[in-house]
CSV table of N, CA and C in Angstrom, one decimal:
chain,number,residue,atom,x,y,z
H,477,MET,N,-35.3,-6.3,-9.6
H,477,MET,CA,-36.0,-7.5,-10.6
H,477,MET,C,-36.7,-8.0,-9.4
H,478,SER,N,-38.0,-8.4,-9.1
H,478,SER,CA,-39.0,-8.7,-9.4
H,478,SER,C,-39.1,-9.8,-8.6
H,479,GLU,N,-39.7,-10.5,-10.5
H,479,GLU,CA,-39.6,-11.5,-10.5
H,479,GLU,C,-38.4,-12.1,-11.5
H,480,THR,N,-38.1,-13.1,-11.4
H,480,THR,CA,-37.1,-14.1,-12.7
H,480,THR,C,-38.3,-14.4,-13.5
H,481,LYS,N,-37.5,-14.0,-14.5
H,481,LYS,CA,-37.1,-14.4,-15.6
H,481,LYS,C,-36.8,-15.5,-16.4
H,482,GLU,N,-37.8,-16.6,-17.6
H,482,GLU,CA,-37.3,-17.7,-17.7
H,482,GLU,C,-37.1,-17.1,-19.2
H,483,LEU,N,-35.4,-17.8,-19.5
H,483,LEU,CA,-35.9,-17.6,-21.2
H,483,LEU,C,-34.5,-18.7,-21.4
H,484,THR,N,-35.4,-19.4,-22.8
H,484,THR,CA,-34.4,-20.0,-23.1
H,484,THR,C,-33.0,-20.1,-24.2
H,485,TYR,N,-32.4,-21.6,-23.9
H,485,TYR,CA,-30.7,-20.6,-24.9
H,485,TYR,C,-31.4,-20.3,-26.3
H,486,ALA,N,-32.6,-20.9,-27.0
H,486,ALA,CA,-32.7,-20.1,-27.9
H,486,ALA,C,-33.2,-18.4,-28.3
H,487,GLU,N,-34.4,-18.3,-27.3
H,487,GLU,CA,-34.7,-17.0,-27.1
H,487,GLU,C,-32.9,-15.5,-27.2
H,488,VAL,N,-32.0,-16.6,-25.9
H,488,VAL,CA,-30.5,-16.1,-26.6
H,488,VAL,C,-30.2,-16.0,-27.1
H,489,SER,N,-30.5,-16.8,-28.1
H,489,SER,CA,-29.3,-16.4,-29.1
H,489,SER,C,-29.5,-15.9,-30.0
H,490,GLU,N,-30.6,-14.9,-30.3
H,490,GLU,CA,-31.3,-14.2,-30.7
H,490,GLU,C,-30.6,-13.3,-29.8
H,491,HIS,N,-29.9,-12.6,-29.2
H,491,HIS,CA,-29.1,-10.9,-28.7
H,491,HIS,C,-27.2,-11.6,-29.3
H,492,THR,N,-27.0,-10.5,-30.6
H,492,THR,CA,-25.3,-11.8,-30.1
H,492,THR,C,-25.4,-10.6,-30.9
H,493,SER,N,-25.6,-9.0,-30.4
H,493,SER,CA,-25.1,-7.4,-31.4
H,493,SER,C,-24.6,-7.0,-30.6
H,494,LYS,N,-23.0,-5.8,-30.8
H,494,LYS,CA,-23.2,-5.1,-29.3
H,494,LYS,C,-24.0,-3.8,-28.8
H,495,LYS,N,-25.0,-3.6,-29.9
H,495,LYS,CA,-26.1,-2.9,-29.0
H,495,LYS,C,-27.6,-4.3,-27.9
H,496,ASP,N,-26.8,-5.7,-28.1
H,496,ASP,CA,-28.2,-6.7,-28.0
H,496,ASP,C,-27.6,-7.1,-27.1
H,497,LEU,N,-26.9,-7.5,-26.4
H,497,LEU,CA,-25.8,-8.1,-26.7
H,497,LEU,C,-26.3,-9.7,-24.9
H,498,TYR,N,-26.7,-11.2,-24.9
H,498,TYR,CA,-27.1,-11.3,-24.3
H,498,TYR,C,-26.0,-12.5,-23.5
H,499,LEU,N,-25.7,-12.6,-22.9
H,499,LEU,CA,-24.7,-14.0,-22.3
H,499,LEU,C,-25.3,-15.2,-21.1
H,500,VAL,N,-25.4,-15.6,-21.5
H,500,VAL,CA,-25.2,-16.7,-20.2
H,500,VAL,C,-24.2,-17.4,-19.4
H,501,VAL,N,-24.1,-17.2,-17.9
H,501,VAL,CA,-23.0,-17.5,-17.1
H,501,VAL,C,-23.7,-17.9,-16.0
H,502,HIS,N,-23.0,-19.6,-15.2
H,502,HIS,CA,-23.5,-20.8,-15.3
H,502,HIS,C,-25.0,-20.3,-14.7
H,503,ASP,N,-26.1,-21.1,-16.0
H,503,ASP,CA,-27.2,-21.2,-15.7
H,503,ASP,C,-28.1,-19.8,-16.3
H,504,LYS,N,-27.9,-18.6,-15.7
H,504,LYS,CA,-28.1,-17.1,-14.8
H,504,LYS,C,-27.8,-16.0,-17.0
H,505,VAL,N,-28.9,-15.2,-17.1
H,505,VAL,CA,-28.4,-14.4,-18.5
H,505,VAL,C,-27.9,-13.4,-17.7
H,506,TYR,N,-27.8,-13.3,-17.8
H,506,TYR,CA,-27.3,-11.7,-18.3
H,506,TYR,C,-27.2,-10.6,-19.4
H,507,ASN,N,-28.1,-9.5,-19.2
H,507,ASN,CA,-28.2,-8.8,-20.3
H,507,ASN,C,-27.1,-7.5,-20.4
H,508,CYS,N,-25.6,-8.5,-21.5
H,508,CYS,CA,-24.3,-7.7,-21.1
H,508,CYS,C,-24.1,-5.9,-22.3
H,509,SER,N,-25.5,-5.9,-22.6
H,509,SER,CA,-25.9,-4.8,-23.9
H,509,SER,C,-24.6,-3.0,-23.2
H,510,SER,N,-25.5,-2.9,-22.3
H,510,SER,CA,-24.6,-2.1,-21.2
H,510,SER,C,-23.2,-1.7,-20.8
H,511,PHE,N,-23.0,-2.8,-21.1
H,511,PHE,CA,-21.5,-2.9,-20.0
H,511,PHE,C,-19.9,-3.4,-22.0
H,512,VAL,N,-20.7,-3.9,-22.8
H,512,VAL,CA,-19.7,-3.5,-23.7
H,512,VAL,C,-18.9,-2.3,-24.6
H,513,ASP,N,-19.3,-1.4,-23.9
H,513,ASP,CA,-18.4,-0.6,-24.3
H,513,ASP,C,-17.4,-0.7,-22.9
H,514,GLU,N,-18.0,-0.5,-21.8
H,514,GLU,CA,-16.5,-1.1,-21.0
H,514,GLU,C,-15.4,-2.2,-20.3
H,515,HIS,N,-16.3,-2.9,-20.7
H,515,HIS,CA,-15.5,-4.8,-21.3
H,515,HIS,C,-13.6,-3.8,-20.8
H,516,PRO,N,-13.4,-3.9,-20.3
H,516,PRO,CA,-11.2,-4.5,-19.9
H,516,PRO,C,-10.7,-4.9,-20.8
H,517,GLY,N,-11.0,-5.7,-21.2
H,517,GLY,CA,-11.0,-6.8,-22.1
H,517,GLY,C,-11.3,-6.7,-23.8
H,518,GLY,N,-12.1,-5.3,-24.2
H,518,GLY,CA,-12.5,-4.9,-24.6
H,518,GLY,C,-13.5,-5.4,-25.5
H,519,GLU,N,-14.4,-5.3,-26.0
H,519,GLU,CA,-16.2,-5.5,-26.8
H,519,GLU,C,-16.2,-6.6,-27.5
H,520,GLU,N,-14.7,-7.1,-28.1
H,520,GLU,CA,-14.5,-8.0,-29.6
H,520,GLU,C,-14.7,-9.4,-28.0
H,521,VAL,N,-14.3,-10.0,-27.2
H,521,VAL,CA,-14.1,-11.3,-26.4
H,521,VAL,C,-16.0,-11.7,-25.4
H,522,MET,N,-16.2,-9.9,-25.4
H,522,MET,CA,-17.9,-11.1,-24.9
H,522,MET,C,-18.9,-11.3,-26.3
H,523,ILE,N,-17.8,-10.7,-28.4
H,523,ILE,CA,-19.4,-10.6,-28.7
H,523,ILE,C,-19.0,-11.3,-29.4
H,524,ASP,N,-17.7,-12.2,-29.1
H,524,ASP,CA,-18.1,-13.2,-29.5
H,524,ASP,C,-18.5,-14.4,-28.9
H,525,VAL,N,-19.0,-13.7,-27.5
H,525,VAL,CA,-19.9,-15.8,-27.2
H,525,VAL,C,-20.9,-15.0,-26.2
H,526,GLY,N,-20.9,-14.1,-27.1
H,526,GLY,CA,-22.9,-13.1,-27.0
H,526,GLY,C,-23.7,-14.5,-27.7
H,527,GLY,N,-24.9,-14.4,-27.2
H,527,GLY,CA,-25.8,-14.9,-27.1
H,527,GLY,C,-25.7,-16.8,-26.5
H,528,GLN,N,-24.2,-17.4,-26.1
H,528,GLN,CA,-24.0,-18.3,-25.7
H,528,GLN,C,-24.1,-18.6,-24.2
H,529,ASP,N,-23.1,-20.3,-23.8
H,529,ASP,CA,-22.6,-19.7,-22.8
H,529,ASP,C,-21.5,-19.7,-22.5
H,530,ALA,N,-21.2,-18.7,-21.8
H,530,ALA,CA,-20.2,-18.0,-21.8
H,530,ALA,C,-19.1,-18.5,-20.2
H,531,SER,N,-19.9,-19.0,-19.5
H,531,SER,CA,-18.8,-20.5,-18.8
H,531,SER,C,-17.7,-19.9,-18.4
H,532,GLU,N,-17.5,-21.2,-19.0
H,532,GLU,CA,-16.5,-21.3,-19.5
H,532,GLU,C,-15.1,-20.3,-19.4
H,533,ALA,N,-15.2,-19.7,-20.0
H,533,ALA,CA,-15.0,-18.7,-20.4
H,533,ALA,C,-14.7,-17.0,-19.4
H,534,PHE,N,-15.7,-16.7,-18.6
H,534,PHE,CA,-15.8,-15.9,-17.7
H,534,PHE,C,-15.0,-16.5,-16.4
H,535,GLU,N,-14.9,-17.9,-16.0
H,535,GLU,CA,-14.5,-18.6,-15.6
H,535,GLU,C,-12.2,-19.2,-15.7
H,536,ASP,N,-12.1,-18.9,-17.1
H,536,ASP,CA,-11.3,-19.2,-17.2
H,536,ASP,C,-9.9,-17.3,-17.5
H,537,VAL,N,-10.9,-16.5,-17.4
H,537,VAL,CA,-10.3,-15.4,-17.2
H,537,VAL,C,-9.9,-15.2,-15.8
H,538,GLY,N,-10.6,-15.5,-14.6
H,538,GLY,CA,-10.3,-15.2,-13.2
H,538,GLY,C,-11.0,-13.7,-12.8
H,539,HIS,N,-12.6,-13.7,-13.4
H,539,HIS,CA,-12.4,-12.3,-12.6
H,539,HIS,C,-12.5,-12.1,-11.9
H,540,SER,N,-13.0,-10.6,-10.6
H,540,SER,CA,-12.9,-10.5,-9.8
H,540,SER,C,-14.3,-9.8,-9.1
H,541,ASP,N,-14.0,-9.9,-8.2
H,541,ASP,CA,-14.7,-9.1,-6.8
H,541,ASP,C,-16.1,-8.6,-7.6
H,542,GLU,N,-15.5,-7.6,-7.6
H,542,GLU,CA,-16.2,-6.6,-8.4
H,542,GLU,C,-16.6,-6.9,-10.0
H,543,ALA,N,-15.9,-6.9,-11.2
H,543,ALA,CA,-16.8,-7.9,-11.8
H,543,ALA,C,-17.6,-9.0,-12.1
H,544,ARG,N,-17.6,-9.4,-10.2
H,544,ARG,CA,-19.0,-10.6,-10.9
H,544,ARG,C,-20.0,-9.6,-10.2
H,545,GLU,N,-19.5,-8.7,-9.0
H,545,GLU,CA,-20.2,-7.7,-8.9
H,545,GLU,C,-21.8,-7.1,-9.9
H,546,ILE,N,-20.9,-6.6,-11.0
H,546,ILE,CA,-21.1,-6.0,-11.6
H,546,ILE,C,-22.0,-6.7,-13.3
H,547,LEU,N,-21.1,-8.3,-13.5
H,547,LEU,CA,-22.6,-9.1,-13.9
H,547,LEU,C,-23.3,-9.9,-12.9
H,548,ASN,N,-23.9,-9.8,-11.8
H,548,ASN,CA,-25.5,-9.3,-10.2
H,548,ASN,C,-25.9,-8.7,-11.0
H,549,GLY,N,-24.8,-7.2,-10.9
H,549,GLY,CA,-25.9,-5.7,-11.6
H,549,GLY,C,-27.1,-6.5,-13.3
H,550,LEU,N,-25.6,-7.4,-13.8
H,550,LEU,CA,-26.9,-6.8,-15.6
H,550,LEU,C,-28.3,-8.7,-15.6
H,551,LEU,N,-28.2,-9.3,-14.2
H,551,LEU,CA,-29.1,-10.3,-15.0
H,551,LEU,C,-30.3,-9.5,-14.6
H,552,ILE,N,-30.3,-10.4,-15.5
H,552,ILE,CA,-31.8,-10.3,-15.5
H,552,ILE,C,-32.6,-11.8,-16.2
H,553,GLY,N,-32.3,-12.7,-15.9
H,553,GLY,CA,-33.6,-14.0,-15.5
H,553,GLY,C,-32.3,-16.0,-15.8
H,554,ASN,N,-33.3,-17.3,-15.6
H,554,ASN,CA,-32.5,-18.4,-16.0
H,554,ASN,C,-32.5,-18.1,-17.0
H,555,LEU,N,-31.7,-19.3,-17.3
H,555,LEU,CA,-32.1,-20.3,-18.4
H,555,LEU,C,-32.6,-21.6,-17.9
H,556,LYS,N,-33.8,-21.5,-18.8
H,556,LYS,CA,-34.8,-22.2,-19.0
H,556,LYS,C,-33.8,-23.7,-20.0
H,557,ARG,N,-33.1,-24.7,-19.6
H,557,ARG,CA,-32.6,-26.2,-20.5
H,557,ARG,C,-33.9,-26.1,-21.2
H,558,GLU,N,-33.1,-26.4,-22.2
H,558,GLU,CA,-34.8,-27.2,-23.6
H,558,GLU,C,-34.1,-29.1,-24.1
H,559,ALA,N,-34.4,-29.8,-24.5
H,559,ALA,CA,-34.0,-30.4,-25.2
H,559,ALA,C,-32.9,-30.5,-26.4
H,560,GLY,N,-32.5,-30.7,-26.5
H,560,GLY,CA,-31.1,-31.0,-27.6
H,560,GLY,C,-29.6,-28.9,-27.7
H,561,ASP,N,-30.2,-28.5,-26.7
H,561,ASP,CA,-29.5,-27.1,-26.0
H,561,ASP,C,-28.3,-28.5,-25.6
H,562,PRO,N,-27.5,-26.9,-26.0
H,562,PRO,CA,-26.1,-27.4,-25.9
H,562,PRO,C,-25.7,-27.6,-24.1
H,563,SER,N,-25.2,-28.6,-24.0
H,563,SER,CA,-24.5,-29.4,-22.2
H,563,SER,C,-24.2,-27.7,-21.7
H,564,PRO,N,-24.7,-27.4,-20.7
H,564,PRO,CA,-23.4,-26.3,-19.8
H,564,PRO,C,-22.1,-26.8,-19.8
H,565,SER,N,-21.3,-25.5,-19.2
H,565,SER,CA,-20.2,-25.2,-18.9
H,565,SER,C,-19.7,-25.4,-17.7
H,566,SER,N,-19.0,-26.9,-17.4
H,566,SER,CA,-18.4,-27.1,-16.3
H,566,SER,C,-17.0,-26.4,-15.5
H,567,SER,N,-17.0,-25.8,-14.8
H,567,SER,CA,-15.9,-25.0,-14.5
H,567,SER,C,-15.7,-25.7,-13.5
H,568,ALA,N,-15.2,-27.3,-13.3
H,568,ALA,CA,-14.2,-27.8,-12.2
H,568,ALA,C,-12.7,-28.2,-12.7
H,569,PRO,N,-12.1,-28.2,-12.7
H,569,PRO,CA,-10.6,-27.9,-12.8
H,569,PRO,C,-10.2,-28.8,-14.1
H,570,ASN,N,-10.9,-30.5,-13.6
H,570,ASN,CA,-10.0,-31.5,-14.0
H,570,ASN,C,-10.8,-31.3,-15.2
H,571,SER,N,-11.9,-31.5,-15.8
H,571,SER,CA,-13.3,-31.6,-16.9
H,571,SER,C,-12.9,-30.6,-18.0
H,572,THR,N,-11.8,-30.3,-18.1
H,572,THR,CA,-12.0,-28.9,-19.6
H,572,THR,C,-11.4,-29.9,-20.4
H,573,PRO,N,-12.5,-30.4,-21.5
H,573,PRO,CA,-12.1,-30.8,-22.4
H,573,PRO,C,-10.1,-30.2,-23.3
H,574,GLY,N,-10.1,-31.0,-23.3
H,574,GLY,CA,-8.3,-30.7,-24.1
H,574,GLY,C,-7.4,-30.2,-22.9
H,575,LYS,N,-7.5,-30.0,-21.5
H,575,LYS,CA,-7.2,-29.6,-20.5
H,575,LYS,C,-8.1,-30.6,-19.0
H,576,PRO,N,-7.4,-31.9,-19.3
H,576,PRO,CA,-6.8,-32.9,-18.6
H,576,PRO,C,-6.1,-32.9,-17.8
H,577,GLN,N,-5.1,-32.4,-17.7
H,577,GLN,CA,-4.5,-32.6,-16.9
H,577,GLN,C,-3.4,-31.5,-16.0
H,578,SER,N,-4.5,-30.4,-15.8
H,578,SER,CA,-4.3,-29.1,-15.6
H,578,SER,C,-3.4,-28.9,-14.3
H,579,ALA,N,-4.6,-29.7,-13.3
H,579,ALA,CA,-3.8,-29.4,-12.3
H,579,ALA,C,-2.5,-30.9,-11.5
H,580,SER,N,-2.5,-31.1,-12.2
H,580,SER,CA,-0.9,-32.4,-12.0
H,580,SER,C,-0.2,-31.4,-12.8
H,581,SER,N,0.2,-30.8,-14.5
H,581,SER,CA,0.7,-30.9,-15.2
H,581,SER,C,1.3,-30.0,-13.9
H,582,ALA,N,0.6,-28.5,-13.6
H,582,ALA,CA,1.1,-27.1,-11.8
H,582,ALA,C,1.6,-28.2,-11.4
H,583,ALA,N,1.8,-29.7,-10.8
H,583,ALA,CA,2.1,-29.9,-9.7
H,583,ALA,C,3.6,-30.1,-10.6
H,584,GLY,N,3.8,-31.0,-11.6
H,584,GLY,CA,4.8,-30.9,-12.5
H,584,GLY,C,6.1,-30.1,-12.1
H,585,LEU,N,4.7,-29.2,-13.1
H,585,LEU,CA,6.2,-28.2,-12.9
H,585,LEU,C,6.2,-28.0,-11.9
H,586,GLY,N,5.9,-27.6,-10.2
H,586,GLY,CA,6.2,-26.7,-9.3
H,586,GLY,C,8.1,-27.8,-9.1
H,587,ILE,N,7.5,-28.9,-9.4
H,587,ILE,CA,8.0,-30.2,-8.9
H,587,ILE,C,9.4,-30.5,-9.5
H,588,GLY,N,9.6,-30.0,-11.0
H,588,GLY,CA,10.5,-29.2,-11.8
H,588,GLY,C,11.8,-28.3,-11.5
H,589,VAL,N,11.3,-27.6,-11.5
H,589,VAL,CA,11.6,-26.5,-10.4
H,589,VAL,C,12.3,-26.3,-9.4
H,590,TYR,N,11.4,-26.8,-8.3
H,590,TYR,CA,12.6,-27.1,-7.5
H,590,TYR,C,13.9,-27.9,-7.5
H,591,ALA,N,12.8,-29.5,-8.2
H,591,ALA,CA,14.5,-30.5,-9.1
H,591,ALA,C,15.0,-29.8,-9.7
H,592,LEU,N,15.1,-28.4,-10.1
H,592,LEU,CA,16.0,-27.2,-10.9
H,592,LEU,C,17.1,-26.9,-10.8
H,593,VAL,N,16.2,-25.9,-8.6
H,593,VAL,CA,16.7,-25.3,-8.5
H,593,VAL,C,18.3,-26.6,-7.5
H,594,LEU,N,18.1,-27.9,-6.4
H,594,LEU,CA,18.7,-28.5,-6.7
H,594,LEU,C,20.2,-29.1,-7.2
H,595,VAL,N,19.7,-29.5,-8.5
H,595,VAL,CA,20.5,-29.5,-9.8
H,595,VAL,C,21.9,-29.0,-9.7
H,596,GLY,N,21.0,-27.2,-9.8
H,596,GLY,CA,22.0,-26.3,-10.3
H,596,GLY,C,22.8,-25.6,-8.6
H,597,ALA,N,21.5,-26.3,-6.8
H,597,ALA,CA,22.6,-25.6,-5.9
H,597,ALA,C,24.3,-26.1,-6.2
H,598,ALA,N,24.0,-27.9,-6.1
H,598,ALA,CA,25.2,-28.7,-6.3
H,598,ALA,C,25.7,-28.7,-6.7
H,599,LEU,N,25.1,-27.8,-8.5
H,599,LEU,CA,26.5,-28.2,-9.4
H,599,LEU,C,26.8,-26.4,-9.3
H,600,ALA,N,27.1,-25.7,-8.1
H,600,ALA,CA,27.6,-24.3,-7.6
H,600,ALA,C,28.1,-24.9,-6.6
H,601,PHE,N,27.9,-25.6,-6.2
H,601,PHE,CA,29.0,-26.2,-5.0
H,601,PHE,C,30.1,-27.0,-5.7
H,602,VAL,N,29.9,-28.1,-5.8
H,602,VAL,CA,30.6,-28.4,-6.4
H,602,VAL,C,32.3,-28.0,-7.3
H,603,ALA,N,31.8,-26.5,-7.9
H,603,ALA,CA,32.4,-25.8,-8.5
H,603,ALA,C,33.7,-25.1,-8.0
H,604,TYR,N,32.3,-23.8,-6.7
H,604,TYR,CA,32.7,-23.5,-5.7
H,604,TYR,C,34.1,-24.2,-4.8
H,605,GLN,N,34.5,-25.7,-4.3
H,605,GLN,CA,34.7,-27.0,-4.1
H,605,GLN,C,36.0,-26.8,-4.7
H,606,TYR,N,36.2,-27.2,-6.7
H,606,TYR,CA,36.6,-26.3,-7.3
H,606,TYR,C,37.9,-26.0,-7.0
H,607,LEU,N,37.5,-24.8,-7.7
H,607,LEU,CA,37.6,-23.9,-7.6
H,607,LEU,C,38.9,-23.5,-6.2
H,608,GLY,N,37.9,-22.9,-4.7
H,608,GLY,CA,38.7,-22.7,-3.7
H,608,GLY,C,40.0,-24.2,-4.0
H,609,SER,N,40.0,-26.0,-4.6
H,609,SER,CA,41.0,-26.0,-4.4
H,609,SER,C,41.9,-25.8,-5.2
H,610,SER,N,41.7,-25.7,-6.5
H,610,SER,CA,42.8,-25.2,-7.5
H,610,SER,C,43.4,-24.4,-7.1
H,611,ASN,N,42.8,-23.6,-6.3
H,611,ASN,CA,43.5,-22.2,-5.8
H,611,ASN,C,44.4,-22.0,-4.2
H,612,GLY,N,43.9,-23.6,-3.7
H,612,GLY,CA,44.9,-23.4,-3.2
H,612,GLY,C,46.4,-23.9,-3.6
H,613,GLN,N,46.1,-24.7,-4.4
H,613,GLN,CA,47.2,-25.4,-5.3
H,613,GLN,C,47.9,-24.9,-5.9
H,614,LYS,N,47.9,-24.1,-6.0
H,614,LYS,CA,49.1,-22.3,-6.7
H,614,LYS,C,49.1,-21.4,-6.2
H,615,SER,N,48.8,-21.8,-4.9
H,615,SER,CA,49.4,-21.3,-3.8
H,615,SER,C,50.4,-21.7,-3.6
H,616,SER,N,50.4,-23.2,-2.7
H,616,SER,CA,51.6,-23.3,-2.1
H,616,SER,C,52.7,-23.6,-2.2
């Protein structure tokens, strides 16, 4: 692609069918029409975000480096944002609406599992000591 094409959000939003499917990922426009049938997640997930900013959906899935290379091969231009366009999707971990504490909740889960293991080990030790002492009393 020698010349970078600029498309408006209105132009991108006209391409929502399986045979004519554009997606926006991080303000880059991709023609995914040729890849819809090959998409490992199925065509429905791509059609659902067709003609829209799919940045958040793309990043949430955690696509591989190979997937990103395929995406680069589908690049047709840049998104030209205009007044009234939807704001860009953010890929920052704690700025996703509805998920404001994803990093802290993951850390909380880690601490909870650690605490559970410690409590379980302590209970196992106490049970071992109790059973050992009661066996010792019976044999005397």
